Coordinates of C-alpha atoms (C1' of nucleotides) in Angstrom, one line a residue:
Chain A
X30 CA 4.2 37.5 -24.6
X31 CA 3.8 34.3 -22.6
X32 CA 0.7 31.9 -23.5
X33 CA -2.2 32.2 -21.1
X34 CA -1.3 28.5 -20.5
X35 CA 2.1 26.1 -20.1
X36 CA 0.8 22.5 -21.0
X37 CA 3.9 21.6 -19.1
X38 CA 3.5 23.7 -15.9
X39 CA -0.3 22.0 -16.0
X40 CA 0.7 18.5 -15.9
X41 CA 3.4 19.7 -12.8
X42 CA 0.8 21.1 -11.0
X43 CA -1.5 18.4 -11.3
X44 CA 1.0 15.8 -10.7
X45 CA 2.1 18.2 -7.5
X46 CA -1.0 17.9 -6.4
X47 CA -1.5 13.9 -6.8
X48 CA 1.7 13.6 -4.4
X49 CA 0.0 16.0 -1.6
X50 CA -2.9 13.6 -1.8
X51 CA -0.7 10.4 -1.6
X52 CA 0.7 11.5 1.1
X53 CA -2.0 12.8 2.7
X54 CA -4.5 10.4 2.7
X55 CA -3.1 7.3 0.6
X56 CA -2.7 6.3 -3.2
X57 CA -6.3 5.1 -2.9
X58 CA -7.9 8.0 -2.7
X59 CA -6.2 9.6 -5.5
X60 CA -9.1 10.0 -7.6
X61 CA -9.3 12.3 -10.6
X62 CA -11.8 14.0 -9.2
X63 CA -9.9 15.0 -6.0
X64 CA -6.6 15.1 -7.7
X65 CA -8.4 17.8 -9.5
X66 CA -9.9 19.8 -6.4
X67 CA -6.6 19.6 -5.0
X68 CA -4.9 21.4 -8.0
X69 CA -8.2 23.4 -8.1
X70 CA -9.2 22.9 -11.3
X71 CA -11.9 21.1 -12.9
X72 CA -12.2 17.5 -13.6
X73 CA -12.5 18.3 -17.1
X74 CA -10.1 20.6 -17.2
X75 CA -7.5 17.8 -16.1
X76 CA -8.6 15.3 -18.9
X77 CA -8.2 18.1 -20.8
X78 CA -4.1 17.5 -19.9
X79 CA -4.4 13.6 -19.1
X80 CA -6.3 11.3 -21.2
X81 CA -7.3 8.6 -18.0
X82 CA -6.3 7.6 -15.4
X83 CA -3.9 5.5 -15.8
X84 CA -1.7 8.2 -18.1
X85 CA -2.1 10.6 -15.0
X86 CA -0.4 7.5 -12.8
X87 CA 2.2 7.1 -14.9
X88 CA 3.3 10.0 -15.7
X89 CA 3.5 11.5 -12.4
X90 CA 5.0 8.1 -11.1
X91 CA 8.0 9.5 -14.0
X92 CA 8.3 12.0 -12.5
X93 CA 8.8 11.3 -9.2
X94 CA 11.1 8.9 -10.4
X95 CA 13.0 11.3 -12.4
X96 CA 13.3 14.1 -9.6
X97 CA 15.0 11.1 -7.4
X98 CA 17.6 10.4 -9.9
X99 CA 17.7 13.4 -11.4
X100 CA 19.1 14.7 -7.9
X101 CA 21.6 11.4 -7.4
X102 CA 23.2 12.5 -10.9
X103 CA 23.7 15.7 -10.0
X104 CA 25.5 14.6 -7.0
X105 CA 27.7 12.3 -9.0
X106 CA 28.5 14.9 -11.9
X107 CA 29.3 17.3 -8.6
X108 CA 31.7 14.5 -7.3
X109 CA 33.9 14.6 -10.3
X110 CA 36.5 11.7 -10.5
X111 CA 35.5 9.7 -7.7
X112 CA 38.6 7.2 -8.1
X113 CA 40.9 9.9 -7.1
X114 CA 39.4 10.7 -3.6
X115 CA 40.9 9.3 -1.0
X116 CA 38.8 6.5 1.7
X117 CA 37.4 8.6 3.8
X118 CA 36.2 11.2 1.1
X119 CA 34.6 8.2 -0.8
X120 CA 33.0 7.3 2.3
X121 CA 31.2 10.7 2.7
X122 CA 30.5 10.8 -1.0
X123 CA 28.6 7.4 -0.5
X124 CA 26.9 8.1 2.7
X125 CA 25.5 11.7 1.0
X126 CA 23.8 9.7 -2.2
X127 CA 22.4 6.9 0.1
X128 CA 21.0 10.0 2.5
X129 CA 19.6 11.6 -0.9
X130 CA 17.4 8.0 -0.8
X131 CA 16.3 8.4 2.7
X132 CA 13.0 10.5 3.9
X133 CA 15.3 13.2 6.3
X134 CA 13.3 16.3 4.8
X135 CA 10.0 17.0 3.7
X136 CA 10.6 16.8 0.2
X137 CA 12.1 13.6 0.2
X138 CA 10.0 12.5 3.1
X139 CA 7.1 13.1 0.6
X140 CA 8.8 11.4 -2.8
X141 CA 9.3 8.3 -0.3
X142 CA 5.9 8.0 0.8
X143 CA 4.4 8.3 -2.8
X144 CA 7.4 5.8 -4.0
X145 CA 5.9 3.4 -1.4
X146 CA 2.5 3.6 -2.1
X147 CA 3.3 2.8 -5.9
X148 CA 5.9 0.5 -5.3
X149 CA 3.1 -1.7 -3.2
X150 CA 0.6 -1.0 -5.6
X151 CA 2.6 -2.2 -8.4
X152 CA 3.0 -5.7 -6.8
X153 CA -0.9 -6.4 -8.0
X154 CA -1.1 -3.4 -10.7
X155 CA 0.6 -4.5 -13.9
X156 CA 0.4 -0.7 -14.9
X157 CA 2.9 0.0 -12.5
X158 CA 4.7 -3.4 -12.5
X159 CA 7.3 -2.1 -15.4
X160 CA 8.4 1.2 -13.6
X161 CA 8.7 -0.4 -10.5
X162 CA 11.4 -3.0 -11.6
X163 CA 12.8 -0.5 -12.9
X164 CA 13.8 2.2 -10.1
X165 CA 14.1 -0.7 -8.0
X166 CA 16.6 -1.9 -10.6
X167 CA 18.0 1.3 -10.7
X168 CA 18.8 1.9 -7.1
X169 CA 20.2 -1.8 -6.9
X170 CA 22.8 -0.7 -9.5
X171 CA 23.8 2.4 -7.7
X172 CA 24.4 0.7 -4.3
X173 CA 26.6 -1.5 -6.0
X174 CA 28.6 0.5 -8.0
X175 CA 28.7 2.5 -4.8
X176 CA 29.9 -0.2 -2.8
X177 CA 32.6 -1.3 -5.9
X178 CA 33.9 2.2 -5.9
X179 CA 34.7 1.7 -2.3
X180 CA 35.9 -1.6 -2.7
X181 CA 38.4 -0.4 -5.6
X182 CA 39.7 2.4 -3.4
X183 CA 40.8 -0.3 -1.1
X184 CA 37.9 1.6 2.0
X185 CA 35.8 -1.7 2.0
X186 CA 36.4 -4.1 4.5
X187 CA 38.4 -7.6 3.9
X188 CA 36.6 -10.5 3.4
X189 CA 33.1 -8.3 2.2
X190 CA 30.9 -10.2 -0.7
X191 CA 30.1 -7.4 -3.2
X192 CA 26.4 -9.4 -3.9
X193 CA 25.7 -9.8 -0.1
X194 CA 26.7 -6.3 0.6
X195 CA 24.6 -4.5 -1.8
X196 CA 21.3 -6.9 -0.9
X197 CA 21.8 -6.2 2.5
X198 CA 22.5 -1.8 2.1
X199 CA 20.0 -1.7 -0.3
X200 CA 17.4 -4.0 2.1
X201 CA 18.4 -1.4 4.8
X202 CA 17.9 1.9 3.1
X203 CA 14.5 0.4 2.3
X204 CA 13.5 -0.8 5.3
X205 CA 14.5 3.0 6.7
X206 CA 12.2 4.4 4.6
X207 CA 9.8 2.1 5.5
X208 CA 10.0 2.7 9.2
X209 CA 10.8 6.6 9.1
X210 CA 7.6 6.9 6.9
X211 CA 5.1 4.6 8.9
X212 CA 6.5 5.3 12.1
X213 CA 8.8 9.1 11.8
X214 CA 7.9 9.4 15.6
X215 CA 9.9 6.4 16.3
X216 CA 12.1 6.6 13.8
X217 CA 13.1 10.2 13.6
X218 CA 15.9 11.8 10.4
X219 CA 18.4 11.6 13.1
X220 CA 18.2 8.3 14.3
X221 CA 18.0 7.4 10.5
X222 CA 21.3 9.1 9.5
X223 CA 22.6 7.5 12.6
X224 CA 21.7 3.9 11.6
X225 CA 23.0 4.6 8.3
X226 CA 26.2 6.0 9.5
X227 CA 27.0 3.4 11.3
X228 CA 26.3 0.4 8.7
X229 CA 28.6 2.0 6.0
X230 CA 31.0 2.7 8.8
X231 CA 31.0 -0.9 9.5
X232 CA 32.2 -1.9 6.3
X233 CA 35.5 0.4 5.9
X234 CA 38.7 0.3 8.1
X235 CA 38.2 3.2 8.6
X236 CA 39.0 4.8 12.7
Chain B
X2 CA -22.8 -34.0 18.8
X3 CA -21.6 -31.1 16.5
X4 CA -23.4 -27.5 15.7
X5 CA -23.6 -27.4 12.1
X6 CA -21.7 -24.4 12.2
X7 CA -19.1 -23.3 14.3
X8 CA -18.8 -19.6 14.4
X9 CA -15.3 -19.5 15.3
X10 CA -14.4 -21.7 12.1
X11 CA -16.7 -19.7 10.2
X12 CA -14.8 -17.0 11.0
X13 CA -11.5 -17.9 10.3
X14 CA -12.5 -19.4 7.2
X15 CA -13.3 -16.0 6.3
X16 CA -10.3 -14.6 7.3
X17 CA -8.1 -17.0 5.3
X18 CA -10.1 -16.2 1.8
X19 CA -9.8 -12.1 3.1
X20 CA -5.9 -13.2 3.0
X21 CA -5.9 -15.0 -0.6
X22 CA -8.0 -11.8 -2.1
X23 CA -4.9 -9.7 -0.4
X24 CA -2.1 -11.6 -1.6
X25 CA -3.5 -11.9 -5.0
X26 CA -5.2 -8.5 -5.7
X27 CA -4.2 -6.3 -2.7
X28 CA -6.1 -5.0 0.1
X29 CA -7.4 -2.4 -1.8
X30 CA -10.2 -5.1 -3.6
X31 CA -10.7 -6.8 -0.6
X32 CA -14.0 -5.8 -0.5
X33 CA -17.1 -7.8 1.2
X34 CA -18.2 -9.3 -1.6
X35 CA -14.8 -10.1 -3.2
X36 CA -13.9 -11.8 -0.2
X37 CA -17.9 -13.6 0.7
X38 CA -17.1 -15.5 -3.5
X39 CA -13.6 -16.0 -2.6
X40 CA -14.8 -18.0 0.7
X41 CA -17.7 -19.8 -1.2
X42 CA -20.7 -17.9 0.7
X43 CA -22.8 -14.9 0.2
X44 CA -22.5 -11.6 1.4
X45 CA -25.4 -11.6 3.8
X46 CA -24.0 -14.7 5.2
X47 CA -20.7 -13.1 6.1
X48 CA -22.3 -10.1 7.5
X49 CA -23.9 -12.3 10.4
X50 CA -20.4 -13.4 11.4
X51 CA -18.9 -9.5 11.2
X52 CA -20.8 -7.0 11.4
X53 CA -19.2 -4.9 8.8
X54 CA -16.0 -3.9 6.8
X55 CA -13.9 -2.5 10.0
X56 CA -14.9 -5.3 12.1
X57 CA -13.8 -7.7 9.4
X58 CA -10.6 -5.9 8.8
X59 CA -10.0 -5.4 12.5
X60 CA -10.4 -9.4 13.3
X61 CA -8.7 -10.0 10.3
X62 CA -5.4 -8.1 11.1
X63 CA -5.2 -9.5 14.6
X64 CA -5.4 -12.5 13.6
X65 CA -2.7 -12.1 11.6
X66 CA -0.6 -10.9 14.4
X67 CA -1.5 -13.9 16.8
X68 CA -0.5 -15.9 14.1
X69 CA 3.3 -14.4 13.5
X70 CA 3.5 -13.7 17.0
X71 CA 2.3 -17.2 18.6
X72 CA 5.2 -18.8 16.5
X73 CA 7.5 -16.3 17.9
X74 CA 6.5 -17.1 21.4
X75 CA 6.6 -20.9 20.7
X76 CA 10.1 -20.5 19.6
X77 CA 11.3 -19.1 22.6
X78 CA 9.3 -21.4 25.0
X79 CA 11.3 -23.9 23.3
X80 CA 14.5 -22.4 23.5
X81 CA 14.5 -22.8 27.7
X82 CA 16.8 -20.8 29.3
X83 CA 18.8 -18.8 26.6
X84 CA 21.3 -17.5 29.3
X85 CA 22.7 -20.8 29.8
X86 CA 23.5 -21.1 26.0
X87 CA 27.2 -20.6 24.3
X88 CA 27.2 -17.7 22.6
X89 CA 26.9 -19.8 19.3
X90 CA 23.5 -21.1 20.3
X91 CA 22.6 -17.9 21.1
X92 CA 23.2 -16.2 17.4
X93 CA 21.5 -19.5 15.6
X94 CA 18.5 -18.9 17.9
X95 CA 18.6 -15.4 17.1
X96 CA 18.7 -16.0 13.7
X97 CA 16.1 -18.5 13.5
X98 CA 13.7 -16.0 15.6
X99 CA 14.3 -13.2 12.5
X100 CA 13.9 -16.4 9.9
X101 CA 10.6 -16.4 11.3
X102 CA 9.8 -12.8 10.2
X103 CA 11.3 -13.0 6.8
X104 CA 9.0 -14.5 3.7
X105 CA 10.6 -17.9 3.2
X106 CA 8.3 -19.8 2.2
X107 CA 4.8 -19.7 1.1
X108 CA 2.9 -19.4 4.3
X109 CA 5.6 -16.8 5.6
X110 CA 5.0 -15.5 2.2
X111 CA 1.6 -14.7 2.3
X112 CA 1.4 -13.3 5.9
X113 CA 4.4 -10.2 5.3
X114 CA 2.5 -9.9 2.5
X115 CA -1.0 -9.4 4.3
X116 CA 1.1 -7.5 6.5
X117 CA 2.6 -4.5 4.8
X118 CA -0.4 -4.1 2.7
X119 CA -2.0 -3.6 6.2
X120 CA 0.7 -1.4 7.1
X121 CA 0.4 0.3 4.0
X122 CA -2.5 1.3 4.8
X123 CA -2.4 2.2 8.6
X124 CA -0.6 5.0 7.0
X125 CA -3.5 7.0 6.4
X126 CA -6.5 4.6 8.0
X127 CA -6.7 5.8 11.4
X128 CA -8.6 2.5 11.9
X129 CA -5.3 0.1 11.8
X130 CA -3.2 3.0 13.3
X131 CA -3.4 1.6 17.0
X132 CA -2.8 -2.1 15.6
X133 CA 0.4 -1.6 13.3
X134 CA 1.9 0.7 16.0
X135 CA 1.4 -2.3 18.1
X136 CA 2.6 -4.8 16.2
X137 CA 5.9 -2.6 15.1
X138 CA 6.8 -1.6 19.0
X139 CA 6.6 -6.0 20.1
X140 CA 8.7 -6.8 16.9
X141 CA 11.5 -3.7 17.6
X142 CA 11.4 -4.9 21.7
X143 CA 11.7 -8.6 20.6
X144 CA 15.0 -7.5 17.9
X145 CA 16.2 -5.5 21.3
X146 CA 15.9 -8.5 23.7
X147 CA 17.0 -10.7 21.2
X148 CA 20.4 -8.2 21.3
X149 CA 20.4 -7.7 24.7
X150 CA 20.8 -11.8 25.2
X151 CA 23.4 -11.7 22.7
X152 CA 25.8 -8.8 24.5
X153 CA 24.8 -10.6 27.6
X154 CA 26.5 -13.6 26.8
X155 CA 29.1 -12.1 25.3
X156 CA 28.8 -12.9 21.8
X157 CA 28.2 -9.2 20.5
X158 CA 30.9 -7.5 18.8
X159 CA 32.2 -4.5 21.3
X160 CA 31.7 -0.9 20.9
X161 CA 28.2 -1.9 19.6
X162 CA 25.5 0.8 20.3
X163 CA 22.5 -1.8 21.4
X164 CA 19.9 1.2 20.1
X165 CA 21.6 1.6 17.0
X166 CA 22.1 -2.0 16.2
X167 CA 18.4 -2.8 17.0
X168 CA 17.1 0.0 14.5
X169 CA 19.5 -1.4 11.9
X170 CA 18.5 -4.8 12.4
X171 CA 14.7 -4.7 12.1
X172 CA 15.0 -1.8 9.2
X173 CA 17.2 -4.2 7.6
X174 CA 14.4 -7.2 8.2
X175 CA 11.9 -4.9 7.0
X176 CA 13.9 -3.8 3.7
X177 CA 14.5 -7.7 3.4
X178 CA 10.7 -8.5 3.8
X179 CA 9.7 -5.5 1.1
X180 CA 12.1 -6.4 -1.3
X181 CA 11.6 -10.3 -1.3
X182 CA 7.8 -9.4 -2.0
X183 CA 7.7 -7.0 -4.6
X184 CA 10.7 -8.1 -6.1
X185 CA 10.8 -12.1 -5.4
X186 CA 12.7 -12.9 -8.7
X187 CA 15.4 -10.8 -7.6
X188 CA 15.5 -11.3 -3.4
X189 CA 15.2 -15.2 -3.3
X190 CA 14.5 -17.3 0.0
X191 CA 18.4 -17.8 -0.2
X192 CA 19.6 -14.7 -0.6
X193 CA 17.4 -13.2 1.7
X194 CA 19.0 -15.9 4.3
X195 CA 22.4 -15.1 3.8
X196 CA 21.9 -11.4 4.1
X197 CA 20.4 -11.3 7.3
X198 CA 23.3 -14.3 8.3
X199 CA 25.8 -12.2 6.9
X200 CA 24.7 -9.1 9.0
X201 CA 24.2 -10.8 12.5
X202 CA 27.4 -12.9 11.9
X203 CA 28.6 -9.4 11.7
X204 CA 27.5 -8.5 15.3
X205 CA 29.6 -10.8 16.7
X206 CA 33.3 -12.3 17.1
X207 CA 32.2 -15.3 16.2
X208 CA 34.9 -17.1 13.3
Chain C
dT15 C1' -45.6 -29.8 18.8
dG16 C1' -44.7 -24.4 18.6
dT17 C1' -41.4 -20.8 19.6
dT18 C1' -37.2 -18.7 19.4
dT19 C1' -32.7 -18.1 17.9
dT20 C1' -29.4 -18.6 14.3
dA21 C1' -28.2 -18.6 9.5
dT22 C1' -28.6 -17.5 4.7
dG23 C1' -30.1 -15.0 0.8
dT24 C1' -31.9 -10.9 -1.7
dC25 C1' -33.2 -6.1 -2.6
dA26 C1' -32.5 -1.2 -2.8
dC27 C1' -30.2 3.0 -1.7
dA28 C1' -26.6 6.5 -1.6
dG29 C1' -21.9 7.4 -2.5
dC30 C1' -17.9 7.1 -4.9
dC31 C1' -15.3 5.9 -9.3
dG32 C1' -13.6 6.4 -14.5
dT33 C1' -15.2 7.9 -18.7
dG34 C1' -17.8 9.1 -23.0
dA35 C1' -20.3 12.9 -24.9
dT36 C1' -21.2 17.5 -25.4
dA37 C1' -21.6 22.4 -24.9
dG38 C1' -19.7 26.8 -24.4
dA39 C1' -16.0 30.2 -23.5
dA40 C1' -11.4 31.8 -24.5
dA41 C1' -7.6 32.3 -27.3
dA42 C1' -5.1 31.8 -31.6
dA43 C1' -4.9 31.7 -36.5
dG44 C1' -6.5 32.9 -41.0
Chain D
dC5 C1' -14.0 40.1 -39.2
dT6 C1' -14.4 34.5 -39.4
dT7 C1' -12.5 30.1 -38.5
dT8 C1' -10.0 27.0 -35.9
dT9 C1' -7.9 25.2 -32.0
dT10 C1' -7.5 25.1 -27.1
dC11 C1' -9.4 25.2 -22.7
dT12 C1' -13.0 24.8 -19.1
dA13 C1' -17.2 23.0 -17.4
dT14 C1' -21.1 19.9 -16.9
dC15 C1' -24.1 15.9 -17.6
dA16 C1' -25.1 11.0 -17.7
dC17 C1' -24.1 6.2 -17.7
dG18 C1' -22.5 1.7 -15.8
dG19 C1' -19.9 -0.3 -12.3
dC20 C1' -18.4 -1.1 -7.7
dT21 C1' -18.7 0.0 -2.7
dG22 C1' -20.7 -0.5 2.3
dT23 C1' -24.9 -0.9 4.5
dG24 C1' -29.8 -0.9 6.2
dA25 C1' -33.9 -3.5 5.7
dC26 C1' -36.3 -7.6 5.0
dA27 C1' -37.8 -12.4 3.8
dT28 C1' -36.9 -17.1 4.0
dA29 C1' -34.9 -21.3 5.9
dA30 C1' -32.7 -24.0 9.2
dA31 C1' -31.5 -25.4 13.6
dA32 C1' -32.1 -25.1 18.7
dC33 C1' -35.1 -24.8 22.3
dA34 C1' -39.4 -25.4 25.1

DNA sequence: TGTTTTATGTCACAGCCGTGATAGAAAAAG
DNA sequence: CTTTTTCTATCACGGCTGTGACATAAAACA
């Protein structure tokens, strides 16, 4: 006999919801009030599951977070040892996670416009200031242990600084979300795969 | 003899406390009011001089743009003719062209700043739609020129796609400008500089 | 001078917002 | 059954927003 009511499912739904307004009309207008016509339930009902505001932000900012990662450690447990492919495979095993980053479907052309929107508010919202550091740390990390892996496997190009190279693939995945989310009629999933093909390219040997 | 008040000063001096409340707080409080304290008059007074939020926002983002823009111009009415340059001249103009758009210092600071709060928000305002769009098309044909002279005078690398390269080079200023703002601490002046040096150095044949 | 335009300041209104308080329905527990 | 907890729903308050209306003051003009 299931309960009438999953706490758990609630706070999904609502925090569902809160992206499809993001996304549609900005993290500004993501009120509780139409956060909560959105899910359609009641105001109350939704401080019912979320104390403020603020909890409500922060946990569904979680959660987008964790659905990001979640999905780039599942790629890397699915890669199994990495140090035994050879350059090529490394190369492709690199080029999916940063695409897992970029906005090339719906989904993660929603978590991207939602990350955006907090990341920018969290430059003047100390709330958010905390979480942002740290997925922006995270993915920092990533790129650079992505980038070492191919610089151990001997794929990386002579001469490459480690520190410059990750700065500059980690600006460039960000500034690809940038553009493919502000502009995606300019900057369409293929051109973006395209761009990004052609960078990592640029830093093997490879033919 | 001078009017007391000139409107066009009047105006800007609005505009530059609009900027401060934007840089410090984010667009989102730049409200009339917020902005009328931060430029030392009252509301009603700044209402004679724009008629209302969209007009101030509106003035206030071109401005902007005429700002960035006319130092982009300047720089290449001083260049002369580029064509006549050795291809060395040519990437260190080039470079200093994309210095221009990257937040360097304090004043270059404050207007990327302004600037993606504004884009931000074009997102979902259908008010600063027209006016980002605008702005992102001159700075994506002034990174394609700014190629174009390159391969012209033979400095660019060869088998370089000119479309490809000109995505990858403004997304790569953009992720530069996004990261050195929300994450100053961690994208520096300097390393911001030698990433984008790195990358167009990259471009070419140049030693 | 008087008149007109420009500039500044103040008030009130409606519309959102988050949130505290509270009531009542529904489900679970005893 | 009764009691308790969980859930849904509604009201009211203060605060902030843009804006229309208006009164006053200052400067420019005639």
């Amino acid at each position: 006999m299931p309960k009438l009511v999953d706490p758990q499912e609630r706070r999904r739904v609502v925090v569902d919801a809160l992206f499809r307004v993001v996304v549609r009309e900005g993290l500004q207008r993501a009120s509780l009030r139409t956060v909560a016509d959105e899910a359609g339930l009641n105001i109350g009902s939704l401080r019912h599951y979320f104390a403020g505001q603020a909890e409500l932000m922060d946990f569904a900012m979680r959660s987008m977070i964790d659905r990001v990662s979640g999905r780039l450690v599942q790629r890397i447990e699915d890669g199994g040892e990495l140090r035994e492919y050879t350059a090529a495979e490394q190369l492709r095993f690199v080029t999916g996670l940063m695409e897992e980053l970029l906005p090339l479907d719906d989904r993660r052309r929603a978590e991207v416009t939602v990350f955006l929107d907090f990341n920018a508010a969290a430059r003047t919202n100390p709330a958010f200031r905390d979480l942002a550091f740290k997925a922006a740390d995270g993915t920092r990390r990533l790129i650079r242990r992505a980038l070492a892996l191919l610089a151990d496997g001997g794929a990386l190009r002579a001469g490459l600084d480690l520190d410059v190279e990750s700065e500059r693939l980690a600006s460039l995945v960000d500034g690809l979300c940038l553009n493919a989310v502000l502009h995606p009629d300019v900057l369409d999933a293929q051109s973006c795969t395209r761009v990004l093909h052609a960078h990592l390219h640029s830093l093997t040997d490879l033919p």
